[in-house]
mmCIF file of N, CA and C in Angstrom:
data_model
loop_
_atom_site.group_PDB
_atom_site.id
_atom_site.type_symbol
_atom_site.label_atom_id
_atom_site.label_comp_id
_atom_site.label_asym_id
_atom_site.label_seq_id
_atom_site.Cartn_x
_atom_site.Cartn_y
_atom_site.Cartn_z
ATOM 1 N N MET A 1 -7.223 -1.048 6.375
ATOM 2 C CA MET A 1 -8.563 -1.477 6.668
ATOM 3 C C MET A 1 -9.411 -0.193 6.748
ATOM 4 N N ASN A 2 -8.968 0.839 7.405
ATOM 5 C CA ASN A 2 -9.733 2.037 7.532
ATOM 6 C C ASN A 2 -10.008 2.656 6.170
ATOM 7 N N ASP A 3 -9.034 2.536 5.276
ATOM 8 C CA ASP A 3 -9.159 3.019 3.906
ATOM 9 C C ASP A 3 -10.379 2.363 3.187
ATOM 10 N N VAL A 4 -10.553 1.102 3.378
ATOM 11 C CA VAL A 4 -11.668 0.397 2.773
ATOM 12 C C VAL A 4 -12.971 0.825 3.379
ATOM 13 N N ILE A 5 -13.029 0.985 4.645
ATOM 14 C CA ILE A 5 -14.224 1.462 5.304
ATOM 15 C C ILE A 5 -14.553 2.872 4.853
ATOM 16 N N GLN A 6 -13.618 3.752 4.772
ATOM 17 C CA GLN A 6 -13.814 5.110 4.298
ATOM 18 C C GLN A 6 -14.290 5.141 2.875
ATOM 19 N N ILE A 7 -13.703 4.352 1.991
ATOM 20 C CA ILE A 7 -14.117 4.303 0.605
ATOM 21 C C ILE A 7 -15.572 3.775 0.482
ATOM 22 N N ARG A 8 -15.871 2.776 1.291
ATOM 23 C CA ARG A 8 -17.260 2.215 1.211
ATOM 24 C C ARG A 8 -18.279 3.260 1.749
ATOM 25 N N GLN A 9 -17.940 4.037 2.721
ATOM 26 C CA GLN A 9 -18.817 5.063 3.222
ATOM 27 C C GLN A 9 -19.026 6.181 2.177
ATOM 28 N N THR A 10 -17.911 6.519 1.470
ATOM 29 C CA THR A 10 -18.014 7.543 0.474
ATOM 30 C C THR A 10 -18.895 7.073 -0.697
ATOM 31 N N ILE A 11 -18.731 5.815 -1.056
ATOM 32 C CA ILE A 11 -19.564 5.243 -2.122
ATOM 33 C C ILE A 11 -21.015 5.254 -1.730
ATOM 34 N N GLU A 12 -21.320 4.817 -0.460
ATOM 35 C CA GLU A 12 -22.687 4.815 0.015
ATOM 36 C C GLU A 12 -23.305 6.218 -0.026
ATOM 37 N N GLU A 13 -22.522 7.230 0.313
ATOM 38 C CA GLU A 13 -23.044 8.610 0.243
ATOM 39 C C GLU A 13 -23.410 8.972 -1.183
ATOM 40 N N TYR A 14 -22.558 8.627 -2.118
ATOM 41 C CA TYR A 14 -22.859 8.932 -3.527
ATOM 42 C C TYR A 14 -24.076 8.157 -4.003
ATOM 43 N N LEU A 15 -24.136 6.860 -3.628
ATOM 44 C CA LEU A 15 -25.282 6.046 -4.083
ATOM 45 C C LEU A 15 -26.569 6.603 -3.587
ATOM 46 N N SER A 16 -26.604 7.082 -2.379
ATOM 47 C CA SER A 16 -27.860 7.600 -1.768
ATOM 48 C C SER A 16 -28.389 8.817 -2.539
ATOM 49 N N GLN A 17 -27.593 9.432 -3.425
ATOM 50 C CA GLN A 17 -27.999 10.562 -4.162
ATOM 51 C C GLN A 17 -28.489 10.232 -5.552
ATOM 52 N N LEU A 18 -28.314 8.975 -6.002
ATOM 53 C CA LEU A 18 -28.601 8.604 -7.351
ATOM 54 C C LEU A 18 -30.033 8.158 -7.565
ATOM 55 N N SER A 19 -30.503 8.336 -8.774
ATOM 56 C CA SER A 19 -31.882 7.827 -9.162
ATOM 57 C C SER A 19 -31.791 6.332 -9.367
ATOM 58 N N LEU A 20 -32.947 5.752 -9.461
ATOM 59 C CA LEU A 20 -33.040 4.280 -9.715
ATOM 60 C C LEU A 20 -32.352 3.922 -11.019
ATOM 61 N N GLU A 21 -32.511 4.749 -12.065
ATOM 62 C CA GLU A 21 -31.952 4.500 -13.313
ATOM 63 C C GLU A 21 -30.381 4.458 -13.189
ATOM 64 N N ARG A 22 -29.846 5.380 -12.510
ATOM 65 C CA ARG A 22 -28.423 5.527 -12.358
ATOM 66 C C ARG A 22 -27.901 4.390 -11.493
ATOM 67 N N LEU A 23 -28.697 3.989 -10.507
ATOM 68 C CA LEU A 23 -28.267 2.833 -9.603
ATOM 69 C C LEU A 23 -28.205 1.589 -10.458
ATOM 70 N N ASN A 24 -29.082 1.426 -11.380
ATOM 71 C CA ASN A 24 -29.006 0.258 -12.253
ATOM 72 C C ASN A 24 -27.775 0.269 -13.129
ATOM 73 N N VAL A 25 -27.389 1.433 -13.562
ATOM 74 C CA VAL A 25 -26.123 1.576 -14.345
ATOM 75 C C VAL A 25 -25.002 1.179 -13.446
ATOM 76 N N ILE A 26 -24.930 1.711 -12.264
ATOM 77 C CA ILE A 26 -23.868 1.401 -11.308
ATOM 78 C C ILE A 26 -23.798 -0.133 -11.003
ATOM 79 N N ALA A 27 -24.921 -0.706 -10.853
ATOM 80 C CA ALA A 27 -25.038 -2.196 -10.551
ATOM 81 C C ALA A 27 -24.418 -2.975 -11.739
ATOM 82 N N ASP A 28 -24.691 -2.513 -12.953
ATOM 83 C CA ASP A 28 -24.113 -3.183 -14.122
ATOM 84 C C ASP A 28 -22.665 -3.011 -14.177
ATOM 85 N N ILE A 29 -22.155 -1.840 -13.857
ATOM 86 C CA ILE A 29 -20.715 -1.552 -13.833
ATOM 87 C C ILE A 29 -20.030 -2.420 -12.798
ATOM 88 N N LEU A 30 -20.583 -2.552 -11.618
ATOM 89 C CA LEU A 30 -20.024 -3.334 -10.586
ATOM 90 C C LEU A 30 -19.996 -4.771 -10.870
ATOM 91 N N ALA A 31 -21.059 -5.271 -11.553
ATOM 92 C CA ALA A 31 -21.078 -6.676 -11.964
ATOM 93 C C ALA A 31 -20.008 -6.934 -12.974
ATOM 94 N N TYR A 32 -19.829 -6.000 -13.931
ATOM 95 C CA TYR A 32 -18.716 -6.130 -14.899
ATOM 96 C C TYR A 32 -17.372 -6.178 -14.239
ATOM 97 N N LEU A 33 -17.103 -5.297 -13.304
ATOM 98 C CA LEU A 33 -15.831 -5.213 -12.652
ATOM 99 C C LEU A 33 -15.558 -6.506 -11.839
ATOM 100 N N ALA A 34 -16.555 -6.959 -11.125
ATOM 101 C CA ALA A 34 -16.429 -8.200 -10.296
ATOM 102 C C ALA A 34 -16.173 -9.413 -11.224
ATOM 103 N N ASN A 35 -16.812 -9.465 -12.340
ATOM 104 C CA ASN A 35 -16.562 -10.562 -13.310
ATOM 105 C C ASN A 35 -15.178 -10.438 -13.866
ATOM 106 N N LYS A 36 -14.737 -9.265 -14.220
ATOM 107 C CA LYS A 36 -13.434 -9.055 -14.775
ATOM 108 C C LYS A 36 -12.350 -9.452 -13.735
ATOM 109 N N GLU A 37 -12.481 -9.141 -12.545
ATOM 110 C CA GLU A 37 -11.537 -9.551 -11.506
ATOM 111 C C GLU A 37 -11.493 -10.993 -11.329
ATOM 112 N N SER A 38 -12.641 -11.628 -11.381
ATOM 113 C CA SER A 38 -12.742 -13.108 -11.258
ATOM 114 C C SER A 38 -12.012 -13.758 -12.438
ATOM 115 N N GLU A 39 -12.288 -13.274 -13.689
ATOM 116 C CA GLU A 39 -11.572 -13.777 -14.820
ATOM 117 C C GLU A 39 -10.108 -13.657 -14.732
ATOM 118 N N GLU A 40 -9.647 -12.478 -14.283
ATOM 119 C CA GLU A 40 -8.187 -12.258 -14.120
ATOM 120 C C GLU A 40 -7.570 -13.274 -13.113
ATOM 121 N N ALA A 41 -8.263 -13.461 -12.004
ATOM 122 C CA ALA A 41 -7.759 -14.408 -11.027
ATOM 123 C C ALA A 41 -7.705 -15.815 -11.579
ATOM 124 N N THR A 42 -8.765 -16.175 -12.399
ATOM 125 C CA THR A 42 -8.761 -17.490 -13.016
ATOM 126 C C THR A 42 -7.590 -17.686 -13.938
ATOM 127 N N GLN A 43 -7.341 -16.587 -14.772
ATOM 128 C CA GLN A 43 -6.238 -16.636 -15.727
ATOM 129 C C GLN A 43 -4.945 -16.816 -15.017
ATOM 130 N N GLU A 44 -4.753 -16.134 -13.844
ATOM 131 C CA GLU A 44 -3.481 -16.273 -13.077
ATOM 132 C C GLU A 44 -3.292 -17.697 -12.650
ATOM 133 N N LEU A 45 -4.362 -18.370 -12.197
ATOM 134 C CA LEU A 45 -4.267 -19.752 -11.800
ATOM 135 C C LEU A 45 -3.913 -20.644 -12.982
ATOM 136 N N LEU A 46 -4.517 -20.452 -14.112
ATOM 137 C CA LEU A 46 -4.354 -21.253 -15.257
ATOM 138 C C LEU A 46 -2.865 -21.121 -15.774
ATOM 139 N N GLU A 47 -2.261 -20.020 -15.454
ATOM 140 C CA GLU A 47 -0.881 -19.793 -15.944
ATOM 141 C C GLU A 47 0.190 -20.416 -14.993
ATOM 142 N N LEU A 48 -0.279 -20.845 -13.818
ATOM 143 C CA LEU A 48 0.739 -21.537 -12.906
ATOM 144 C C LEU A 48 1.109 -22.874 -13.501
ATOM 145 N N PRO A 49 2.427 -23.134 -13.534
ATOM 146 C CA PRO A 49 2.917 -24.424 -14.083
ATOM 147 C C PRO A 49 2.235 -25.605 -13.292
ATOM 148 N N GLY A 50 1.627 -26.541 -14.022
ATOM 149 C CA GLY A 50 1.073 -27.753 -13.427
ATOM 150 C C GLY A 50 -0.282 -27.558 -12.811
ATOM 151 N N PHE A 51 -0.833 -26.381 -12.803
ATOM 152 C CA PHE A 51 -2.123 -26.156 -12.069
ATOM 153 C C PHE A 51 -3.200 -27.011 -12.615
ATOM 154 N N ILE A 52 -3.402 -27.029 -13.950
ATOM 155 C CA ILE A 52 -4.508 -27.750 -14.541
ATOM 156 C C ILE A 52 -4.417 -29.242 -14.143
ATOM 157 N N GLU A 53 -3.296 -29.843 -14.182
ATOM 158 C CA GLU A 53 -3.110 -31.235 -13.865
ATOM 159 C C GLU A 53 -3.492 -31.471 -12.404
ATOM 160 N N ILE A 54 -3.007 -30.573 -11.504
ATOM 161 C CA ILE A 54 -3.283 -30.745 -10.033
ATOM 162 C C ILE A 54 -4.774 -30.537 -9.802
ATOM 163 N N PHE A 55 -5.391 -29.622 -10.465
ATOM 164 C CA PHE A 55 -6.826 -29.315 -10.319
ATOM 165 C C PHE A 55 -7.617 -30.538 -10.749
ATOM 166 N N GLU A 56 -7.245 -31.093 -11.915
ATOM 167 C CA GLU A 56 -8.014 -32.222 -12.443
ATOM 168 C C GLU A 56 -7.841 -33.510 -11.465
ATOM 169 N N LYS A 57 -6.613 -33.639 -10.948
ATOM 170 C CA LYS A 57 -6.389 -34.725 -9.925
ATOM 171 C C LYS A 57 -7.289 -34.530 -8.756
ATOM 172 N N GLY A 58 -7.361 -33.286 -8.282
ATOM 173 C CA GLY A 58 -8.187 -32.946 -7.121
ATOM 174 C C GLY A 58 -9.640 -33.288 -7.388
ATOM 175 N N LYS A 59 -10.109 -32.930 -8.523
ATOM 176 C CA LYS A 59 -11.538 -33.233 -8.882
ATOM 177 C C LYS A 59 -11.762 -34.709 -8.921
ATOM 178 N N LYS A 60 -10.804 -35.489 -9.469
ATOM 179 C CA LYS A 60 -10.937 -36.942 -9.509
ATOM 180 C C LYS A 60 -10.910 -37.560 -8.090
ATOM 181 N N ASP A 61 -10.007 -37.047 -7.251
ATOM 182 C CA ASP A 61 -9.962 -37.498 -5.852
ATOM 183 C C ASP A 61 -11.286 -37.319 -5.125
ATOM 184 N N ILE A 62 -11.903 -36.131 -5.362
ATOM 185 C CA ILE A 62 -13.174 -35.830 -4.723
ATOM 186 C C ILE A 62 -14.263 -36.728 -5.242
ATOM 187 N N ALA A 63 -14.266 -36.940 -6.558
ATOM 188 C CA ALA A 63 -15.264 -37.858 -7.201
ATOM 189 C C ALA A 63 -15.181 -39.280 -6.711
ATOM 190 N N GLU A 64 -13.960 -39.740 -6.340
ATOM 191 C CA GLU A 64 -13.704 -41.072 -5.903
ATOM 192 C C GLU A 64 -13.680 -41.188 -4.383
ATOM 193 N N GLY A 65 -14.049 -40.118 -3.676
ATOM 194 C CA GLY A 65 -14.158 -40.111 -2.244
ATOM 195 C C GLY A 65 -12.838 -40.045 -1.483
ATOM 196 N N ARG A 66 -11.771 -39.751 -2.120
ATOM 197 C CA ARG A 66 -10.444 -39.623 -1.470
ATOM 198 C C ARG A 66 -10.325 -38.202 -0.914
ATOM 199 N N VAL A 67 -11.080 -37.934 0.184
ATOM 200 C CA VAL A 67 -11.008 -36.628 0.790
ATOM 201 C C VAL A 67 -10.911 -36.769 2.322
ATOM 202 N N THR A 68 -10.477 -35.699 2.960
ATOM 203 C CA THR A 68 -10.433 -35.702 4.429
ATOM 204 C C THR A 68 -11.481 -34.766 4.922
ATOM 205 N N PRO A 69 -12.431 -35.209 5.798
ATOM 206 C CA PRO A 69 -13.456 -34.335 6.288
ATOM 207 C C PRO A 69 -12.884 -33.119 7.098
ATOM 208 N N VAL A 70 -13.530 -32.001 6.951
ATOM 209 C CA VAL A 70 -13.071 -30.779 7.641
ATOM 210 C C VAL A 70 -12.950 -30.998 9.110
ATOM 211 N N GLU A 71 -13.893 -31.670 9.747
ATOM 212 C CA GLU A 71 -13.844 -31.922 11.153
ATOM 213 C C GLU A 71 -12.555 -32.620 11.548
ATOM 214 N N GLN A 72 -12.092 -33.551 10.744
ATOM 215 C CA GLN A 72 -10.881 -34.273 11.031
ATOM 216 C C GLN A 72 -9.672 -33.341 10.921
ATOM 217 N N LEU A 73 -9.684 -32.445 9.946
ATOM 218 C CA LEU A 73 -8.587 -31.494 9.782
ATOM 219 C C LEU A 73 -8.577 -30.510 10.914
ATOM 220 N N LYS A 74 -9.698 -30.087 11.427
ATOM 221 C CA LYS A 74 -9.785 -29.155 12.527
ATOM 222 C C LYS A 74 -9.149 -29.798 13.777
ATOM 223 N N ARG A 75 -9.491 -31.077 14.024
ATOM 224 C CA ARG A 75 -8.912 -31.754 15.186
ATOM 225 C C ARG A 75 -7.401 -31.897 15.057
ATOM 226 N N LYS A 76 -6.977 -32.149 13.815
ATOM 227 C CA LYS A 76 -5.504 -32.405 13.625
ATOM 228 C C LYS A 76 -4.685 -31.101 13.743
ATOM 229 N N TYR A 77 -5.252 -29.989 13.203
ATOM 230 C CA TYR A 77 -4.500 -28.746 13.186
ATOM 231 C C TYR A 77 -5.098 -27.769 14.092
#
């Protein structure tokens, strides 16, 4: 955890030294990296055996109202 905090502080120090133009470049790079990480996570899920079928069943259950309210789950667990 401390490593993450330290890295974020270091990044903030560097960012404070950059021009607006360079900050825009960094923002684009960060957006690309975040999107790439999201795509990789999605691909991992899609590669799980049976995931697509289970996901589609879940969407159908939600659409048809077969869900348990969060409040009920909180009381139960």
